[in-house]
Short mmCIF file of N, CA and C and ligand atoms in Angstrom, two decimals:
data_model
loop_
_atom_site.label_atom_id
_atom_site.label_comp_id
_atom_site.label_asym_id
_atom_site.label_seq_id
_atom_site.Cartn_x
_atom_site.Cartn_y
_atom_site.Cartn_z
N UNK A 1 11.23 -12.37 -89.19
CA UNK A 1 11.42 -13.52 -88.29
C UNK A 1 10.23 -14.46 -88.37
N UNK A 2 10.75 -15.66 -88.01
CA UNK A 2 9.64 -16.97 -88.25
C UNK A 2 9.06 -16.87 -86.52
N UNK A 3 8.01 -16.52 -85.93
CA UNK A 3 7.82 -16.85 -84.68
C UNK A 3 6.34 -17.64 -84.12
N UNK A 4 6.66 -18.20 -83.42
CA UNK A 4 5.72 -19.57 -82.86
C UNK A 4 5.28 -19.27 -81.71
N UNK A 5 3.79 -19.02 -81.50
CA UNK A 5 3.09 -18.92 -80.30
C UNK A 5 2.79 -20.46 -79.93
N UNK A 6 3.38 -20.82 -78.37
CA UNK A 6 2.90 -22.01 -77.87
C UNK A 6 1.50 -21.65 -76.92
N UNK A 7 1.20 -22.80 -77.02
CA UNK A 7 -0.47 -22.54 -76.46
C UNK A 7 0.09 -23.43 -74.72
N UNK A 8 0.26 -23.06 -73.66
CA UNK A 8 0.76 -23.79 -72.68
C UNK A 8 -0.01 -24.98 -72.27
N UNK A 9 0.29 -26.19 -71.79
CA UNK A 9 -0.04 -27.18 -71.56
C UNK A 9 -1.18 -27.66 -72.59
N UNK A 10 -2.28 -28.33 -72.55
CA UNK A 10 -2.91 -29.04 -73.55
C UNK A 10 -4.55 -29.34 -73.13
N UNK A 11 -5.14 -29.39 -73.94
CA UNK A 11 -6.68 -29.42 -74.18
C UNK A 11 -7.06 -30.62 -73.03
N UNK A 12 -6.17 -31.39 -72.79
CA UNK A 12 -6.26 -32.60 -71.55
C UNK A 12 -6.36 -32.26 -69.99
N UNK A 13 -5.09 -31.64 -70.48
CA UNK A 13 -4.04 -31.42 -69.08
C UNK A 13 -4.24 -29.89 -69.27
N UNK A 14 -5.13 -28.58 -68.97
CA UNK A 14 -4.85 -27.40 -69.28
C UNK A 14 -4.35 -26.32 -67.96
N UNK A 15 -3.46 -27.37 -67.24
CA UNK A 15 -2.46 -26.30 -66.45
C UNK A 15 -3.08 -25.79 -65.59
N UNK A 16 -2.85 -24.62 -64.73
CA UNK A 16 -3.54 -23.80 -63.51
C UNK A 16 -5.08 -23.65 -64.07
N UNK A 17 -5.68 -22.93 -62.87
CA UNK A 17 -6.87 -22.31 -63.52
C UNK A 17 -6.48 -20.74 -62.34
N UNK A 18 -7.87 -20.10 -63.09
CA UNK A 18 -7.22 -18.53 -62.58
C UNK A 18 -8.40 -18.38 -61.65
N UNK A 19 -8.71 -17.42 -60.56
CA UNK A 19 -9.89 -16.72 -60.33
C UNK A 19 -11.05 -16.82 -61.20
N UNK A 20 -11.15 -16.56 -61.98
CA UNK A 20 -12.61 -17.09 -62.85
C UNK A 20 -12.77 -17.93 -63.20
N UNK A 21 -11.82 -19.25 -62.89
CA UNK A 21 -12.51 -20.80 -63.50
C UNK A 21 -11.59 -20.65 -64.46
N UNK A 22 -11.03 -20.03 -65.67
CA UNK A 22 -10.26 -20.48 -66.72
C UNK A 22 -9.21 -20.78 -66.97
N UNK A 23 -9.05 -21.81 -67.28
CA UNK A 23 -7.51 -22.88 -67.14
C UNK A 23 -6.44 -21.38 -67.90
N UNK A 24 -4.82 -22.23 -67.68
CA UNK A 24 -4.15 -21.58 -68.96
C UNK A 24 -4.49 -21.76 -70.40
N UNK A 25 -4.47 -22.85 -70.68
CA UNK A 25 -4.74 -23.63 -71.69
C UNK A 25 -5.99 -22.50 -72.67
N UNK A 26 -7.07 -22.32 -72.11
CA UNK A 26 -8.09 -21.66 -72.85
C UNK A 26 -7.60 -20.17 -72.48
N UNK A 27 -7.52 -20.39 -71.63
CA UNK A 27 -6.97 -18.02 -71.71
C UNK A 27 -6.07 -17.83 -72.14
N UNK A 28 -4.90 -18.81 -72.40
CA UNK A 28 -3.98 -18.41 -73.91
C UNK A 28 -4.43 -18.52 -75.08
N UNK A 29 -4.90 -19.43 -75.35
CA UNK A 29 -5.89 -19.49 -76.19
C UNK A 29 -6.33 -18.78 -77.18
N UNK A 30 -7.54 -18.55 -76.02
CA UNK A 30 -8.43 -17.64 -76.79
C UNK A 30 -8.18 -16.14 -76.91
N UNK A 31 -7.15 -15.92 -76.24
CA UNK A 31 -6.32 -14.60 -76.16
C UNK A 31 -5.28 -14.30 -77.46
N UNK A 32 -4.82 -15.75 -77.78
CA UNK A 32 -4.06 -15.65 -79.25
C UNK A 32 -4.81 -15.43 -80.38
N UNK A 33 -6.24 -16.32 -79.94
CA UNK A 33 -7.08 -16.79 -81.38
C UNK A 33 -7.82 -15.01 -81.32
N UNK A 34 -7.84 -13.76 -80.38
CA UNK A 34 -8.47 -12.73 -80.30
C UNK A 34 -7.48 -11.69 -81.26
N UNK A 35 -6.27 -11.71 -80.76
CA UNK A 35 -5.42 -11.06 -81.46
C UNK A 35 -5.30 -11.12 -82.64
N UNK A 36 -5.09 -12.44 -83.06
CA UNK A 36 -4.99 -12.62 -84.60
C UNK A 36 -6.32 -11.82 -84.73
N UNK A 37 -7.58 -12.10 -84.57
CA UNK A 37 -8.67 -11.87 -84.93
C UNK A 37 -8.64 -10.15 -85.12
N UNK A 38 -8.20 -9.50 -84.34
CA UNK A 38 -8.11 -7.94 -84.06
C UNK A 38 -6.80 -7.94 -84.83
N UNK A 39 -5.97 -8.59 -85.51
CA UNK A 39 -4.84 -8.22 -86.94
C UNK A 39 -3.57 -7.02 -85.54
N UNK A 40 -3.35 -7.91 -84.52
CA UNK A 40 -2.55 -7.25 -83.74
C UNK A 40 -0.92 -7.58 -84.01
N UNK A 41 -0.78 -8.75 -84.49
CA UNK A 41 0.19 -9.13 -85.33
C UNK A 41 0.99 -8.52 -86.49
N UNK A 42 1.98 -8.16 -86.26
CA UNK A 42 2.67 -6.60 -87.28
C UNK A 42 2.97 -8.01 -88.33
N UNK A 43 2.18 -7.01 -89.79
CA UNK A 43 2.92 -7.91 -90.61
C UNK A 43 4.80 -8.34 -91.07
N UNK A 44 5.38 -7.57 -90.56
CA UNK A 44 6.92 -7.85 -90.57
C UNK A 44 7.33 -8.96 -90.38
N UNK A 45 6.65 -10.06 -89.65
CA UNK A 45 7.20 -11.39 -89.23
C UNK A 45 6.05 -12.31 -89.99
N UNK A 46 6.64 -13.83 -89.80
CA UNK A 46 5.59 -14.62 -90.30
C UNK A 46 5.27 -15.56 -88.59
N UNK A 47 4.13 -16.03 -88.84
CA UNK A 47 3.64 -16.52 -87.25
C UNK A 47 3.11 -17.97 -87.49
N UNK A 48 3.08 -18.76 -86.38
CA UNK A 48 2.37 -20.09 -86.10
C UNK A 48 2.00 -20.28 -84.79
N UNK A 49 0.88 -20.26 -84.42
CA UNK A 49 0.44 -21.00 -83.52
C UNK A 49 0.31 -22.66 -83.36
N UNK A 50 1.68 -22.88 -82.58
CA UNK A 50 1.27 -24.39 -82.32
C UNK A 50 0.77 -25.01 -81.07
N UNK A 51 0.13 -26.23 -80.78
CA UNK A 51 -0.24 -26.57 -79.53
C UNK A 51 0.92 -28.10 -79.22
N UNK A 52 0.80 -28.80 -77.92
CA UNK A 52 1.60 -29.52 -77.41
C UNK A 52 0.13 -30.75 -78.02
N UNK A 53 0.96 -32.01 -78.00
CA UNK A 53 0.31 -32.65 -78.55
C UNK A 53 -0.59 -34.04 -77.42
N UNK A 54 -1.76 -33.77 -76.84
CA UNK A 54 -2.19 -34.64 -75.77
C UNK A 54 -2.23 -36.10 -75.90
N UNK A 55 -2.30 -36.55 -77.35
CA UNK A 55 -2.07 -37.78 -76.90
C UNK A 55 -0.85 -38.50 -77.31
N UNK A 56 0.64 -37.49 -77.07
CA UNK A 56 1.52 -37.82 -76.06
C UNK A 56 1.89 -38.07 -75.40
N UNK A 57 1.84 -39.30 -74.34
CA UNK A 57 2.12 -39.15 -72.72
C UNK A 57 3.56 -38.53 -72.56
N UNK A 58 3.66 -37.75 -71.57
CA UNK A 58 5.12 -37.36 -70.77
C UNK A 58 5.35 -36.02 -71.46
N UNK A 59 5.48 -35.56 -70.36
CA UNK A 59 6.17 -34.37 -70.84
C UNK A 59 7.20 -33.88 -71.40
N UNK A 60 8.14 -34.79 -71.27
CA UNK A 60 9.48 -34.81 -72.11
C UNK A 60 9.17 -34.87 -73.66
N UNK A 61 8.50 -36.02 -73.69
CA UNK A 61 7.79 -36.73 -75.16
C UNK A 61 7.10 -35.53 -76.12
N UNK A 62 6.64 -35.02 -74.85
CA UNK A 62 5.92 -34.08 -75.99
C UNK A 62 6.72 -33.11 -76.43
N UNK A 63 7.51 -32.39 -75.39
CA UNK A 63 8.46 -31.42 -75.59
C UNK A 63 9.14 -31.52 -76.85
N UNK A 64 9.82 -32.62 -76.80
CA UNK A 64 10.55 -33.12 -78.18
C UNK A 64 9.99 -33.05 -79.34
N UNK A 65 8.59 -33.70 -79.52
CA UNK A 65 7.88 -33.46 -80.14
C UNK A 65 7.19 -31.95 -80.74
N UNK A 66 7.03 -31.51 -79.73
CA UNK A 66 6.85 -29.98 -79.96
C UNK A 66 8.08 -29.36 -80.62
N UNK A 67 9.16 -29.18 -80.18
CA UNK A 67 10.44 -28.66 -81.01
C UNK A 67 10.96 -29.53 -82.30
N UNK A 68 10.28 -30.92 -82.19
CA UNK A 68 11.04 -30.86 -83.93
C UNK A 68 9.33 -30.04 -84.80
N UNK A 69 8.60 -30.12 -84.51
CA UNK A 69 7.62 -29.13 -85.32
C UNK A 69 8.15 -27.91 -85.87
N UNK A 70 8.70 -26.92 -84.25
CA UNK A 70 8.95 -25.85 -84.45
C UNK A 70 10.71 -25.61 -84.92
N UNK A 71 11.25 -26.47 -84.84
CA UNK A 71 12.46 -26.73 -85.73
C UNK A 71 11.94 -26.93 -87.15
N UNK A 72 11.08 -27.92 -87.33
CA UNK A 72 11.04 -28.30 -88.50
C UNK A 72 10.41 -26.81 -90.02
N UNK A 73 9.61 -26.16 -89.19
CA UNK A 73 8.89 -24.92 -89.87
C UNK A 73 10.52 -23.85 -90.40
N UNK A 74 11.25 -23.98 -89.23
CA UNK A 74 12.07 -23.09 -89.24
C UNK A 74 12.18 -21.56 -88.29
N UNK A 75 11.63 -21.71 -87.45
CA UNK A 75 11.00 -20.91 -86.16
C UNK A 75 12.82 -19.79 -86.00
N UNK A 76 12.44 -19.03 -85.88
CA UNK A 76 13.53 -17.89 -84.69
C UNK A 76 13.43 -17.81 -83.51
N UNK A 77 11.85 -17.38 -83.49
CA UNK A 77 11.70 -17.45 -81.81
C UNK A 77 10.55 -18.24 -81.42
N UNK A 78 10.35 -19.18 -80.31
CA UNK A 78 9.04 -19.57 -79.91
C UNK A 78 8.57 -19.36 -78.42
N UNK A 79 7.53 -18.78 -78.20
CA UNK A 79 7.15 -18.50 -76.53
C UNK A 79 5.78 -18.89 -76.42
N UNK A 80 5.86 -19.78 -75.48
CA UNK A 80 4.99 -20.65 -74.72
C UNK A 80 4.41 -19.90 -73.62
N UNK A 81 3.08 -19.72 -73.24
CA UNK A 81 1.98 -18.77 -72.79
C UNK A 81 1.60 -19.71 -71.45
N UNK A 82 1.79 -19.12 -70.60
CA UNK A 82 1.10 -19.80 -69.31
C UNK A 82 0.78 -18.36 -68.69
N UNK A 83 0.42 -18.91 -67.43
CA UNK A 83 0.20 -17.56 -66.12
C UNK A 83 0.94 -18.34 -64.81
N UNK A 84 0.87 -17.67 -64.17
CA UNK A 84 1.70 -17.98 -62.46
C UNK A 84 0.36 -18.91 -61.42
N UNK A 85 0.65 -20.21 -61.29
CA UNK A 85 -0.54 -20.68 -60.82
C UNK A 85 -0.78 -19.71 -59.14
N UNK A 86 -1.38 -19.47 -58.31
CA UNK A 86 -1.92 -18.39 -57.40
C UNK A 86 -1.81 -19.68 -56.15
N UNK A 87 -1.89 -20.94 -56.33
CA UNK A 87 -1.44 -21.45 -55.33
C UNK A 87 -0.41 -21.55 -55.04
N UNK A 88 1.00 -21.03 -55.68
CA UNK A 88 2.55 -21.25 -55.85
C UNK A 88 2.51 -19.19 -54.82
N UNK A 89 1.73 -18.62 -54.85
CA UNK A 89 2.61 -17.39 -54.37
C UNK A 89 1.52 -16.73 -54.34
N UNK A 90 1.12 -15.62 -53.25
CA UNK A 90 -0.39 -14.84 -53.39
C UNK A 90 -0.24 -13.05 -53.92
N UNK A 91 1.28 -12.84 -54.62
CA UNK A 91 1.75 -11.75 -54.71
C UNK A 91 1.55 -11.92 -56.40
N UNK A 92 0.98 -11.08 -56.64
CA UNK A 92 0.95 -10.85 -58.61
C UNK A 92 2.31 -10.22 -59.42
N UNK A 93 2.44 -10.52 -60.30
CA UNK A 93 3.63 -9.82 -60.99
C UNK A 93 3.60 -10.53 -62.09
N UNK A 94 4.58 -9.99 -63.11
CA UNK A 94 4.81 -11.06 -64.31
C UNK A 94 6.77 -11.08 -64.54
N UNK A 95 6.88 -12.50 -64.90
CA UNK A 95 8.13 -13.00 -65.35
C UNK A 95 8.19 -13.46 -66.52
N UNK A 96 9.38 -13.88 -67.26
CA UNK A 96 9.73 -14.37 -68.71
C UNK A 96 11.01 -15.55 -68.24
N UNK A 97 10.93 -16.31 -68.41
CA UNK A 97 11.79 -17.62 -68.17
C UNK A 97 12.94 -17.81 -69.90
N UNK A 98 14.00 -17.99 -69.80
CA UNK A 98 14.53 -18.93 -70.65
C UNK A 98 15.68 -19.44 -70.49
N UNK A 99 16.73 -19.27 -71.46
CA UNK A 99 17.38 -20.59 -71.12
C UNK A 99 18.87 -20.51 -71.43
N UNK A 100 18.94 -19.88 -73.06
CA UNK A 100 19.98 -19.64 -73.65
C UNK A 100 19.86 -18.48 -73.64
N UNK A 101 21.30 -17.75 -74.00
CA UNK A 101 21.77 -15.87 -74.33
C UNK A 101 20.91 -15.74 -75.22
N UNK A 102 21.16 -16.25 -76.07
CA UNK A 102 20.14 -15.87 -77.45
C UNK A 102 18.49 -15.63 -76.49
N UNK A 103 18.15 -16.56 -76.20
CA UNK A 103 16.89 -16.95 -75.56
C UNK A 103 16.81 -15.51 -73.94
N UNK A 104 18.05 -15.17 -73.93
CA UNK A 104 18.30 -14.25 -72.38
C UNK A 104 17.51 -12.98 -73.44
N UNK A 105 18.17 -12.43 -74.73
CA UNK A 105 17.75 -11.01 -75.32
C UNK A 105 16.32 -10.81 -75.92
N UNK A 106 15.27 -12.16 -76.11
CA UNK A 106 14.23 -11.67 -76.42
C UNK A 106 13.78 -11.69 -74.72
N UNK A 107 13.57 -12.75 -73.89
CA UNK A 107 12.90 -12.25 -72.75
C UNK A 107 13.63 -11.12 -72.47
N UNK A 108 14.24 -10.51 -72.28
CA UNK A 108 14.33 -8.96 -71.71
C UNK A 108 13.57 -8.16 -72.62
N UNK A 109 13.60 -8.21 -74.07
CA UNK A 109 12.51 -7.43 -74.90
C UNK A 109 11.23 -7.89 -74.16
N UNK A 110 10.71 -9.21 -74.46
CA UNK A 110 9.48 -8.93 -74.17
C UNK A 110 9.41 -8.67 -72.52
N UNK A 111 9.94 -8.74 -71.43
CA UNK A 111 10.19 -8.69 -70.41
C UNK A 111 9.85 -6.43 -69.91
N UNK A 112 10.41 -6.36 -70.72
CA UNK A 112 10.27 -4.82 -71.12
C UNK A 112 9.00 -4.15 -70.69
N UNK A 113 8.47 -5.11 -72.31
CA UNK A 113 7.23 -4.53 -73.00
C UNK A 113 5.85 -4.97 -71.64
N UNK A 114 6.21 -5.72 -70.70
CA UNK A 114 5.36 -6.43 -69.86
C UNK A 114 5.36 -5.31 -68.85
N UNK A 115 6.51 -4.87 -68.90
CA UNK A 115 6.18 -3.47 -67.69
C UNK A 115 4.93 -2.57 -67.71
N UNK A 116 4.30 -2.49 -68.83
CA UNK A 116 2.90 -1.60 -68.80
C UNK A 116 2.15 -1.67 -67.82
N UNK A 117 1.93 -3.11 -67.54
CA UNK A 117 1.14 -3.87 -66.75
C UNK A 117 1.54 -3.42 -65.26
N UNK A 118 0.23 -3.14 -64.35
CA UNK A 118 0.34 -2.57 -63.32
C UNK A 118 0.58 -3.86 -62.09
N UNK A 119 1.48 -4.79 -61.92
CA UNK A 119 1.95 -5.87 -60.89
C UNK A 119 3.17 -5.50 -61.41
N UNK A 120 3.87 -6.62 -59.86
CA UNK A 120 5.17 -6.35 -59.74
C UNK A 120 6.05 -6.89 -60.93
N UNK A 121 7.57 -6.17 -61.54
CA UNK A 121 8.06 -7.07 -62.46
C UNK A 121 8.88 -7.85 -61.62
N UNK A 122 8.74 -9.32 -61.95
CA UNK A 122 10.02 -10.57 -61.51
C UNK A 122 10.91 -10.34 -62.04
N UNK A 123 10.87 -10.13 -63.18
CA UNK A 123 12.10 -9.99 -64.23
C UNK A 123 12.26 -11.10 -65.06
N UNK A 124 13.08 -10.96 -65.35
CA UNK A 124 13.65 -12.48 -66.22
C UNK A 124 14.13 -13.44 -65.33
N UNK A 125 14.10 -14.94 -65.89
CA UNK A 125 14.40 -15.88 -65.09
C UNK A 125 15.15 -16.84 -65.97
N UNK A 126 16.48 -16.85 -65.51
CA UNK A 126 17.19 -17.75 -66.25
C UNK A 126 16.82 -19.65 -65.66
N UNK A 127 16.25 -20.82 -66.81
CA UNK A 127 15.93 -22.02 -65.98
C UNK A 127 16.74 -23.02 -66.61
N UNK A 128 17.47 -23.67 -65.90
CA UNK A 128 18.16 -25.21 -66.36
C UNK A 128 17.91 -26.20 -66.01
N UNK A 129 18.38 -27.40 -66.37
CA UNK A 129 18.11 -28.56 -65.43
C UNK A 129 16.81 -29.12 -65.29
N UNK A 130 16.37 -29.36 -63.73
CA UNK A 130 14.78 -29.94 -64.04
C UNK A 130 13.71 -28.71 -63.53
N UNK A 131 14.52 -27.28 -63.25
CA UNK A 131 14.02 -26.04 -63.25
C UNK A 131 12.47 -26.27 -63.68
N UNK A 132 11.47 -25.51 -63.40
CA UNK A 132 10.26 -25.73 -64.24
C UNK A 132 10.17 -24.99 -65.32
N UNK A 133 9.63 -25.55 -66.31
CA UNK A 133 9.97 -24.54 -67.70
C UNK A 133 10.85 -24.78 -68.51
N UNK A 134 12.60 -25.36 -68.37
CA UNK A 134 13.61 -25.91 -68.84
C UNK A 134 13.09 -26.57 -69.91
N UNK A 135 12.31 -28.03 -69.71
CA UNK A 135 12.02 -28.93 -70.84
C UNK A 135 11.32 -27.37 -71.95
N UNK A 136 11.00 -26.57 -72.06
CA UNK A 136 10.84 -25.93 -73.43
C UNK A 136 11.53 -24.88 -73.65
N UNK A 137 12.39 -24.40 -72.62
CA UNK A 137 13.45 -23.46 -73.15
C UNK A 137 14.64 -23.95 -73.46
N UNK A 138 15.27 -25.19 -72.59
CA UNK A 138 16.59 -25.46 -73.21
C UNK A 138 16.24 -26.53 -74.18
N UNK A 139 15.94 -26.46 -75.30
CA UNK A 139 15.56 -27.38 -75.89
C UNK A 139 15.28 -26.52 -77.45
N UNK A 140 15.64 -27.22 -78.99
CA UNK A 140 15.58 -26.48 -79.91
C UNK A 140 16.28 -25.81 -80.34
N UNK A 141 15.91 -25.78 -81.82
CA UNK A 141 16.66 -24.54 -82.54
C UNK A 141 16.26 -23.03 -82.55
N UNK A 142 15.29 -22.90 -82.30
CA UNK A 142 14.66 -21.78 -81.93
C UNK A 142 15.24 -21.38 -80.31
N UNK A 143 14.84 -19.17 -80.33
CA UNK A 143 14.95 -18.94 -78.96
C UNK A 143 13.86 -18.95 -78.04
N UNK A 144 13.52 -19.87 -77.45
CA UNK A 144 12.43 -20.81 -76.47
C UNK A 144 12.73 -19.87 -75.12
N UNK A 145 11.58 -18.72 -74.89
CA UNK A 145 11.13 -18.49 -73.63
C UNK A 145 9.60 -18.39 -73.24
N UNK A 146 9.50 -18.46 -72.09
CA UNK A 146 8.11 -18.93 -71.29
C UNK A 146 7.85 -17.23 -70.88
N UNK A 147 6.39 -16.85 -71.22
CA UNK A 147 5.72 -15.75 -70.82
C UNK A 147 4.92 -15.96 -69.94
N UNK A 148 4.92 -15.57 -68.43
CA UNK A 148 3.90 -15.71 -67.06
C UNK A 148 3.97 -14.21 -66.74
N UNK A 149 2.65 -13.70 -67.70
CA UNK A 149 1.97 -12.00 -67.25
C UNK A 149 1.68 -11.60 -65.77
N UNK A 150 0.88 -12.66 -65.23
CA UNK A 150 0.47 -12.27 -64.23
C UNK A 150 -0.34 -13.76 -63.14
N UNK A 151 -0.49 -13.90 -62.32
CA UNK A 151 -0.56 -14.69 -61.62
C UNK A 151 -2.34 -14.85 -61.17
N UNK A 152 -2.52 -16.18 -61.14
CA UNK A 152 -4.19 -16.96 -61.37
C UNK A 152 -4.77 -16.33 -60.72
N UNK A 153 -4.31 -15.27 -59.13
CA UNK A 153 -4.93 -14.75 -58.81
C UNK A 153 -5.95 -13.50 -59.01
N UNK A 154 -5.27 -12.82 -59.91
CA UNK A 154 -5.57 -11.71 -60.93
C UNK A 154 -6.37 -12.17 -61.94
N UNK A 155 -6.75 -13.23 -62.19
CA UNK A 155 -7.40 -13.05 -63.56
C UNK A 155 -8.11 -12.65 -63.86
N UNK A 156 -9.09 -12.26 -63.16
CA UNK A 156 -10.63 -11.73 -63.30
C UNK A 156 -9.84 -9.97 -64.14
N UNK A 157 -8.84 -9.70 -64.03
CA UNK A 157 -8.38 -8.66 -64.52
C UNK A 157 -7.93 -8.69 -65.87
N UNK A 158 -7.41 -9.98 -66.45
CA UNK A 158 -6.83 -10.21 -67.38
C UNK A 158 -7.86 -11.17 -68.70
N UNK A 159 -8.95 -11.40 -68.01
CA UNK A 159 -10.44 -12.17 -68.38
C UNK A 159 -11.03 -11.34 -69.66
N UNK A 160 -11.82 -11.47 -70.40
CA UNK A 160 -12.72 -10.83 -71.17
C UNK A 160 -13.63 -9.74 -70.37
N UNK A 161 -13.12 -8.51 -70.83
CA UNK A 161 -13.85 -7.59 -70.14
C UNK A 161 -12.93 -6.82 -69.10
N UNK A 162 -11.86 -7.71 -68.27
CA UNK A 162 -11.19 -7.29 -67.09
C UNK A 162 -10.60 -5.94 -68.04
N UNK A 163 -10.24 -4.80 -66.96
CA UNK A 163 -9.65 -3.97 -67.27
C UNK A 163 -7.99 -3.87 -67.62
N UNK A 164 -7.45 -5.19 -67.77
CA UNK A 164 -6.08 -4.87 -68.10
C UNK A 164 -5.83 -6.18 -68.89
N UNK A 165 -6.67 -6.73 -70.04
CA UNK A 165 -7.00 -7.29 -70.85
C UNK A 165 -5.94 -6.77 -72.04
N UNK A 166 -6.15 -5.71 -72.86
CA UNK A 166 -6.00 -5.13 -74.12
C UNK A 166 -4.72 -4.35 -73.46
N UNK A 167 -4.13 -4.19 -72.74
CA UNK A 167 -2.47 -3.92 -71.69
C UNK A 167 -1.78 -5.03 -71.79
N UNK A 168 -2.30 -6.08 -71.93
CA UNK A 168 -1.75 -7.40 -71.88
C UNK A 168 -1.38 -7.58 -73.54
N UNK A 169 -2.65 -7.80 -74.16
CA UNK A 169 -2.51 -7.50 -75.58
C UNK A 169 -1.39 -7.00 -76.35
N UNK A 170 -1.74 -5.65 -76.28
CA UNK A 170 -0.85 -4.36 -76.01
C UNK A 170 0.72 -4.63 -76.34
N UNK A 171 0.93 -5.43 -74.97
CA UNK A 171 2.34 -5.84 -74.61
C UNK A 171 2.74 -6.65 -75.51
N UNK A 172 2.17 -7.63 -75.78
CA UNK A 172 1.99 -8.40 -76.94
C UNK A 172 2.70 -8.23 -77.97
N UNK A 173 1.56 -7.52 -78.60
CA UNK A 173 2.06 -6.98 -79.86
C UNK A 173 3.15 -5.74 -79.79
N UNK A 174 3.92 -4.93 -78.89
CA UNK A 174 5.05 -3.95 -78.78
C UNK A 174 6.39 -5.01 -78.60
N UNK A 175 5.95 -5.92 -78.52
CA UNK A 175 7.04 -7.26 -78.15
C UNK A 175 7.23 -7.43 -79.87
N UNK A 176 6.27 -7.72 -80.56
CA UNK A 176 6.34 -8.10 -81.84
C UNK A 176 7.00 -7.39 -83.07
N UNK A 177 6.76 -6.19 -82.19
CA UNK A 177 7.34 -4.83 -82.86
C UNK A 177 8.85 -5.10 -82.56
N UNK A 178 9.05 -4.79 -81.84
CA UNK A 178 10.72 -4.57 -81.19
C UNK A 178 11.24 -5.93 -81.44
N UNK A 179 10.91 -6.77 -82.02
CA UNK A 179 11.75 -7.95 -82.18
C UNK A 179 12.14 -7.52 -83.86
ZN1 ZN B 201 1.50 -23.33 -66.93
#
């Protein structure tokens, strides 16, 4: 399979920040750019990390933009990396958002593999419309779902060093496997 790590929101605009100060934007990041680095990536698939493009205005704009990229490569699956901002809810857990059936059977895989992780599971979240998240799941040729591990409040757990760092990882890559 062709699969596409999205880096959530953009080097501008980098989304929530967590308990330790670090946006989404850099703790997906540098959490993707670690993995590759540690060869956590099963060679069975081929991979791309792409980012949203900032000097885009609108979020729509970019969206579009972002999926003819990952159309254009030839993508199977693409999942876009955020966390649960901690001002939206003070309860931790992790969810998987998407959109289409196709898009319903990998979030339940990776949805699965997220159970390691000691917070509550949300489960899967089916989003349409102006839903949040929609503009990158219903959208594309690829199956487009949104990964939220765990919520800004937690991060100091999910941080360099935190103890459920390489669980997160982990999950990651058993997702990569089972696809
Ligand atoms: Zn986000």
């Amino acid at each position: 399979m062709k699969i596409v790590w999205i880096i959530g929101h953009d080097a501008k605009e980098q989304g929530a920040y967590g308990n330790k100060g670090v946006s989404e934007f850099r703790f997906n990041d540098q959490l993707i750019i670690e993995m590759r680095h540690e060869r956590m990536f099963p060679d069975k698939h081929e991979y791309r990390v792409m980012y949203r493009d900032p000097s885009i205005s609108g979020y729509k704009s970019q969206m579009i933009d972002l999926h003819r990229r990952i159309n254009a490569w030839g993508a199977d699956v693409s999942i876009e990396l955020h966390f649960n901002s901690f001002h939206r809810d003070e309860v931790n857990g992790n969810e998987v958002l998407y959109c289409s059936n196709g898009g319903k059977r990998i979030a339940d895989i990776l949805d699965e593999c997220l159970d390691v992780l000691p917070n509550r599971d949300r489960g899967v979240k089916k989003v349409s419309g102006n839903d949040r998240g929609a503009g990158f799941c219903c959208r594309g040729q690829s199956y487009a779902i949104i990964s939220e591990p765990f919520f800004g409040s937690h991060q100091h757990l999910f941080t360099r060093g935190g103890e459920l760092r390489s669980l997160l990882k982990n999950a990651y890559k058993k997702f990569l496997e089972k696809l």
